[in-house]
Short mmCIF file of C-alpha atoms in Angstrom, two decimals:
data_model
loop_
_atom_site.label_atom_id
_atom_site.label_comp_id
_atom_site.label_asym_id
_atom_site.label_seq_id
_atom_site.Cartn_x
_atom_site.Cartn_y
_atom_site.Cartn_z
CA MET A 210 -27.79 100.58 -65.79
CA ALA A 211 -30.41 98.13 -64.56
CA VAL A 212 -31.90 97.64 -67.65
CA LEU A 213 -28.37 96.94 -68.97
CA MET A 214 -27.65 94.03 -66.10
CA ASP A 215 -31.39 92.66 -67.09
CA ALA A 216 -30.26 92.18 -70.39
CA ILE A 217 -26.85 90.60 -69.27
CA ASN A 218 -28.11 88.82 -67.06
CA PRO A 219 -31.75 87.49 -67.61
CA SER A 220 -33.65 86.28 -64.83
CA ILE A 221 -33.72 82.64 -64.66
CA PRO A 222 -37.23 80.73 -65.51
CA LYS A 223 -38.99 79.24 -62.72
CA PRO A 224 -38.62 75.74 -62.48
CA LYS A 225 -41.57 73.50 -63.18
CA PHE A 226 -42.21 70.62 -60.76
CA GLY A 227 -45.32 69.26 -62.52
CA SER A 228 -46.52 68.97 -65.84
CA GLU A 229 -49.98 67.63 -67.86
CA SER A 230 -47.82 64.33 -69.01
CA ILE A 231 -46.58 63.98 -65.09
CA VAL A 232 -50.77 64.24 -64.37
CA ARG A 233 -51.63 62.01 -67.00
CA GLN A 234 -48.83 59.43 -66.27
CA ALA A 235 -49.92 59.46 -62.60
CA CYS A 236 -53.49 59.06 -63.62
CA ILE A 237 -52.91 55.84 -65.79
CA LEU A 238 -50.69 54.45 -63.20
CA LEU A 239 -52.97 54.61 -60.30
CA ILE A 240 -55.74 53.57 -62.07
CA LEU A 241 -53.40 50.44 -63.22
CA TYR A 242 -52.44 49.91 -59.97
CA LEU A 243 -56.03 49.91 -58.79
CA SER A 244 -57.43 47.80 -60.65
CA LEU A 245 -54.68 45.10 -59.96
CA GLY A 246 -55.81 45.25 -56.27
CA VAL A 247 -59.39 44.99 -57.32
CA VAL A 248 -58.66 42.03 -59.23
CA ILE A 249 -56.66 40.06 -57.05
CA TYR A 250 -59.33 41.11 -54.36
CA TRP A 251 -61.92 39.31 -56.52
CA PHE A 252 -60.56 36.13 -57.56
CA ASN A 253 -59.73 35.87 -53.35
CA ARG A 254 -63.00 37.61 -52.23
CA HIS A 255 -63.79 34.50 -50.13
CA HIS A 256 -60.91 34.79 -47.98
CA PHE A 257 -61.75 38.32 -47.12
CA VAL A 258 -63.86 38.71 -43.95
CA GLY A 259 -66.35 41.78 -42.97
CA PRO A 260 -69.55 43.32 -44.05
CA LYS A 261 -70.27 42.97 -47.80
CA THR A 262 -72.02 44.67 -50.24
CA ASN A 263 -70.65 44.72 -54.08
CA PRO A 264 -67.41 42.80 -54.76
CA VAL A 265 -66.28 45.56 -57.16
CA VAL A 266 -66.79 48.20 -54.62
CA ASP A 267 -65.68 46.46 -51.60
CA ALA A 268 -62.36 45.52 -53.60
CA LEU A 269 -61.84 49.24 -54.52
CA TYR A 270 -62.67 50.53 -51.08
CA PHE A 271 -60.52 48.05 -49.41
CA CYS A 272 -57.43 48.71 -51.68
CA ILE A 273 -57.79 52.53 -50.79
CA VAL A 274 -58.23 52.14 -47.37
CA THR A 275 -55.11 50.19 -47.08
CA MET A 276 -52.95 52.31 -49.57
CA CYS A 277 -53.88 55.27 -47.53
CA THR A 278 -52.67 53.50 -44.37
CA ILE A 279 -56.22 54.14 -42.55
CA GLY A 280 -57.16 50.47 -41.72
CA PHE A 281 -60.59 50.72 -40.29
CA GLY A 282 -60.29 46.83 -39.85
CA ASP A 283 -64.06 46.05 -41.32
CA ILE A 284 -62.76 44.22 -44.21
CA THR A 285 -59.80 42.46 -43.51
CA PRO A 286 -57.41 39.30 -44.85
CA ASN A 287 -57.91 35.89 -43.28
CA SER A 288 -55.55 33.61 -45.32
CA ASN A 289 -51.85 33.74 -45.85
CA ALA A 290 -52.20 34.58 -49.48
CA THR A 291 -54.48 37.97 -48.95
CA LYS A 292 -52.22 38.44 -46.13
CA LEU A 293 -49.26 38.48 -48.00
CA PHE A 294 -51.20 40.57 -50.89
CA SER A 295 -52.03 43.07 -48.29
CA ILE A 296 -48.63 43.65 -47.05
CA LEU A 297 -47.22 44.22 -50.56
CA PHE A 298 -50.08 46.45 -51.69
CA VAL A 299 -49.60 48.54 -48.64
CA LEU A 300 -45.53 48.82 -49.02
CA VAL A 301 -45.72 49.57 -52.50
CA GLY A 302 -48.58 51.89 -52.63
CA PHE A 303 -47.48 53.79 -49.50
CA GLY A 304 -44.69 55.37 -51.62
CA PHE A 305 -46.23 54.85 -54.82
CA ILE A 306 -49.11 56.99 -54.06
CA ASP A 307 -47.20 59.70 -52.44
CA ILE A 308 -44.61 60.22 -55.62
CA LEU A 309 -47.69 60.23 -57.90
CA LEU A 310 -50.06 62.64 -56.26
CA SER A 311 -47.23 64.92 -55.17
CA GLY A 312 -46.62 65.42 -59.05
CA MET A 313 -50.24 66.18 -59.57
CA VAL A 314 -50.49 68.45 -56.40
CA SER A 315 -47.45 70.28 -57.41
CA TYR A 316 -49.23 70.78 -61.15
CA VAL A 317 -51.96 72.13 -59.70
CA LEU A 318 -50.10 74.55 -57.58
CA ASP A 319 -48.15 75.51 -60.52
CA LEU A 320 -51.46 76.48 -62.36
CA GLN A 321 -52.80 78.47 -59.28
CA GLU A 322 -49.56 80.50 -59.17
CA ASN A 323 -49.28 81.14 -62.77
CA TYR A 324 -52.78 82.02 -63.00
CA LEU A 325 -52.50 84.62 -59.91
CA LEU A 326 -49.10 86.03 -61.40
CA LYS A 327 -50.37 86.70 -64.76
CA THR A 328 -53.50 88.58 -63.12
CA VAL A 329 -50.90 90.58 -60.92
CA GLN A 330 -48.68 91.28 -63.99
CA HIS A 331 -51.58 92.38 -66.04
CA ASP A 332 -52.88 94.55 -63.52
CA GLY A 333 -49.37 95.95 -63.07
CA ASP A 334 -50.71 99.51 -62.11
CA LYS A 335 -53.65 98.24 -59.65
CA ARG A 336 -51.52 96.47 -57.46
CA ASP A 337 -52.17 97.18 -53.85
CA LEU A 338 -50.90 95.90 -50.20
CA ALA A 339 -53.37 92.93 -50.43
CA THR A 340 -52.20 91.86 -53.77
CA SER A 341 -48.42 92.42 -52.35
CA TYR A 342 -49.70 90.25 -49.02
CA ILE A 343 -50.51 87.42 -51.25
CA ILE A 344 -48.17 87.21 -54.52
CA ASP A 345 -44.25 87.23 -54.16
CA VAL A 346 -43.98 88.77 -57.65
CA LYS A 347 -40.40 89.08 -57.26
CA LYS A 348 -39.76 85.49 -56.56
CA GLY A 349 -42.45 84.68 -58.78
CA ARG A 350 -44.85 82.22 -56.62
CA MET A 351 -47.56 82.50 -54.16
CA ARG A 352 -46.49 83.38 -50.74
CA ILE A 353 -46.17 80.51 -48.17
CA ARG A 354 -49.17 81.84 -46.24
CA LEU A 355 -51.71 81.55 -48.62
CA LYS A 356 -50.48 78.09 -49.64
CA VAL A 357 -50.91 77.26 -45.57
CA GLY A 358 -54.45 78.85 -46.03
CA LEU A 359 -55.61 77.33 -49.31
CA ALA A 360 -54.15 73.95 -48.06
CA LEU A 361 -56.11 74.10 -44.54
CA GLY A 362 -59.12 75.36 -46.54
CA VAL A 363 -59.25 72.40 -48.77
CA VAL A 364 -58.76 69.89 -45.46
CA VAL A 365 -61.89 71.61 -43.99
CA LEU A 366 -63.99 71.23 -47.02
CA CYS A 367 -62.90 67.34 -46.89
CA ILE A 368 -64.07 67.08 -43.54
CA GLY A 369 -67.19 68.77 -44.11
CA ILE A 370 -67.96 66.68 -47.47
CA GLY A 371 -67.49 63.48 -45.06
CA VAL A 372 -69.98 64.87 -42.13
CA GLY A 373 -72.40 65.32 -44.57
CA VAL A 374 -72.25 62.24 -46.56
CA MET A 375 -71.73 60.28 -43.27
CA HIS A 376 -74.76 61.65 -42.29
CA PHE A 377 -77.14 61.31 -45.02
CA VAL A 378 -75.77 58.33 -46.53
CA GLU A 379 -74.41 56.21 -43.63
CA HIS A 380 -77.18 57.49 -41.41
CA LEU A 381 -74.67 58.19 -38.44
CA GLU A 382 -75.33 60.84 -35.80
CA TRP A 383 -73.80 64.47 -36.47
CA LEU A 384 -71.13 63.99 -33.99
CA ASP A 385 -70.24 60.48 -35.17
CA SER A 386 -70.28 61.72 -38.12
CA PHE A 387 -67.62 64.16 -37.36
CA TYR A 388 -65.90 61.85 -35.49
CA LEU A 389 -65.57 59.80 -38.29
CA SER A 390 -64.39 61.84 -40.75
CA VAL A 391 -61.68 63.41 -38.84
CA MET A 392 -60.33 59.73 -37.99
CA SER A 393 -60.39 59.10 -41.61
CA VAL A 394 -58.67 61.94 -43.01
CA THR A 395 -56.03 61.81 -40.54
CA THR A 396 -55.61 58.00 -41.38
CA VAL A 397 -56.05 57.35 -37.88
CA GLY A 398 -58.65 54.73 -38.55
CA TYR A 399 -60.14 53.52 -34.87
CA GLY A 400 -62.25 50.94 -36.60
CA ASP A 401 -65.31 51.64 -34.22
CA ARG A 402 -67.08 53.71 -37.17
CA ALA A 403 -66.44 52.70 -40.93
CA PHE A 404 -68.31 52.72 -43.91
CA LYS A 405 -71.02 50.05 -44.63
CA THR A 406 -73.48 50.74 -47.43
CA MET A 407 -72.61 50.69 -51.17
CA PRO A 408 -72.54 54.14 -51.69
CA GLY A 409 -70.78 55.11 -48.77
CA ARG A 410 -67.69 53.27 -49.76
CA LEU A 411 -68.06 54.30 -53.13
CA PHE A 412 -67.75 57.70 -51.83
CA ALA A 413 -65.20 56.72 -49.49
CA ALA A 414 -62.74 55.52 -52.73
CA ILE A 415 -62.62 59.04 -54.03
CA TRP A 416 -62.95 61.41 -50.52
CA LEU A 417 -59.85 59.41 -48.65
CA LEU A 418 -57.75 59.47 -51.51
CA VAL A 419 -58.11 63.19 -51.85
CA SER A 420 -58.52 63.76 -48.44
CA THR A 421 -55.46 62.26 -46.97
CA VAL A 422 -53.16 63.58 -49.25
CA ALA A 423 -54.88 67.17 -48.58
CA VAL A 424 -53.94 66.68 -44.85
CA ALA A 425 -50.44 65.79 -45.48
CA ARG A 426 -50.00 68.39 -47.93
CA ALA A 427 -51.32 71.06 -45.28
CA PHE A 428 -48.80 69.76 -42.45
CA LEU A 429 -45.67 69.76 -45.22
CA TYR A 430 -47.05 73.72 -45.82
CA LEU A 431 -46.92 74.22 -42.18
CA ALA A 432 -43.46 72.77 -41.64
CA GLU A 433 -42.25 75.04 -44.80
CA ALA A 434 -43.95 78.05 -43.19
CA ARG A 435 -42.10 77.38 -40.14
CA VAL A 436 -39.03 77.25 -41.96
CA ASP A 437 -39.51 80.16 -44.05
CA LYS A 438 -39.99 82.24 -41.35
CA ARG A 439 -36.90 81.12 -39.57
CA HIS A 440 -34.78 82.04 -42.61
CA ARG A 441 -36.34 85.53 -43.20
CA ARG A 442 -35.47 85.88 -39.44
CA MET A 443 -31.86 85.14 -39.60
CA ALA A 444 -31.22 86.92 -43.11
CA LYS A 445 -32.53 90.02 -41.39
CA TRP A 446 -30.34 89.33 -38.38
CA VAL A 447 -27.37 88.70 -40.93
CA LEU A 448 -27.93 92.09 -43.07
CA GLY A 449 -28.43 94.25 -39.62
CA GLN A 450 -25.01 93.09 -38.51
CA ASP A 451 -21.93 95.63 -39.15
CA MET A 452 -19.02 94.17 -41.12
CA THR A 453 -15.79 93.76 -39.46
CA VAL A 454 -12.57 94.67 -40.87
CA SER A 455 -11.26 90.74 -40.83
CA GLN A 456 -14.81 89.95 -42.64
CA PHE A 457 -13.76 92.76 -45.70
CA LEU A 458 -10.51 91.31 -46.13
CA ALA A 459 -12.31 87.81 -46.00
CA ALA A 460 -14.62 89.17 -48.88
CA ASP A 461 -11.59 89.93 -51.12
CA ILE A 462 -11.19 86.45 -52.28
CA ASP A 463 -8.75 87.60 -55.02
CA ASN A 464 -6.86 89.35 -52.84
CA ASN A 465 -6.56 92.59 -55.50
CA GLY A 466 -7.55 94.94 -52.33
CA TYR A 467 -10.78 95.53 -54.08
CA VAL A 468 -14.65 94.38 -52.62
CA ARG A 469 -17.53 95.32 -54.71
CA TYR A 470 -21.25 94.29 -54.80
CA ALA A 471 -22.42 91.59 -57.48
CA SER A 472 -25.53 91.16 -58.22
CA PRO A 473 -27.26 87.27 -57.76
CA GLY A 474 -25.83 85.65 -61.64
CA ALA A 475 -23.99 88.10 -62.51
CA GLN A 476 -20.21 87.04 -63.65
CA TYR A 477 -17.32 89.17 -62.90
#
């Protein structure tokens, strides 16, 4: 009977929230958007004040810091045109980068989930408690606690890499390096510490983009874990209740005097 029901009602494939084409488009659009910002900065570089290194590196650094809403304050516009450019760049970039990088992160997570699920299905006879703790095979996805752990691990890794680069490249003390790293990835950016060397700013242009998205994704998964826990608690409470006669009568929606179980997706 179970085989017959599976044949009549095949399982719905998991939707793909990301694809290679989305990642490709995201990379192309991100490069074009940053290139536009760099070009505008280049032609107006004399209307920005702050420590200067290389014009192209400074332009890329300024665009990333602005787009990620960090705002160190080491490079600032001092004319009406450059202030208007900064306003438009951060307003467009704030939503732009979130949409594009969300697609990229979803694609990477899909790859991770598919790899883990294939591994579990291939070694079906060897599955144990540890595997079921990590993978929800029935739902076809990683468990939310694993996603939270991976996201937090990426955040810790980003902070650690930032501390090392700031200490050895920017020549900051260990505490100041840790302080600047945390203030940067959390987009606080007090401005008392910032990147001053060309290698440091070149590193920051890539590191800030990745780390700020990783922190945002970690907070999103933490919120998802709380909601998932609440849903499971509510479902457990509902399933543990005894049905009353009035509830049985309410379940008889066609008023034929019968109530029967229907599997999800079944047609009766």
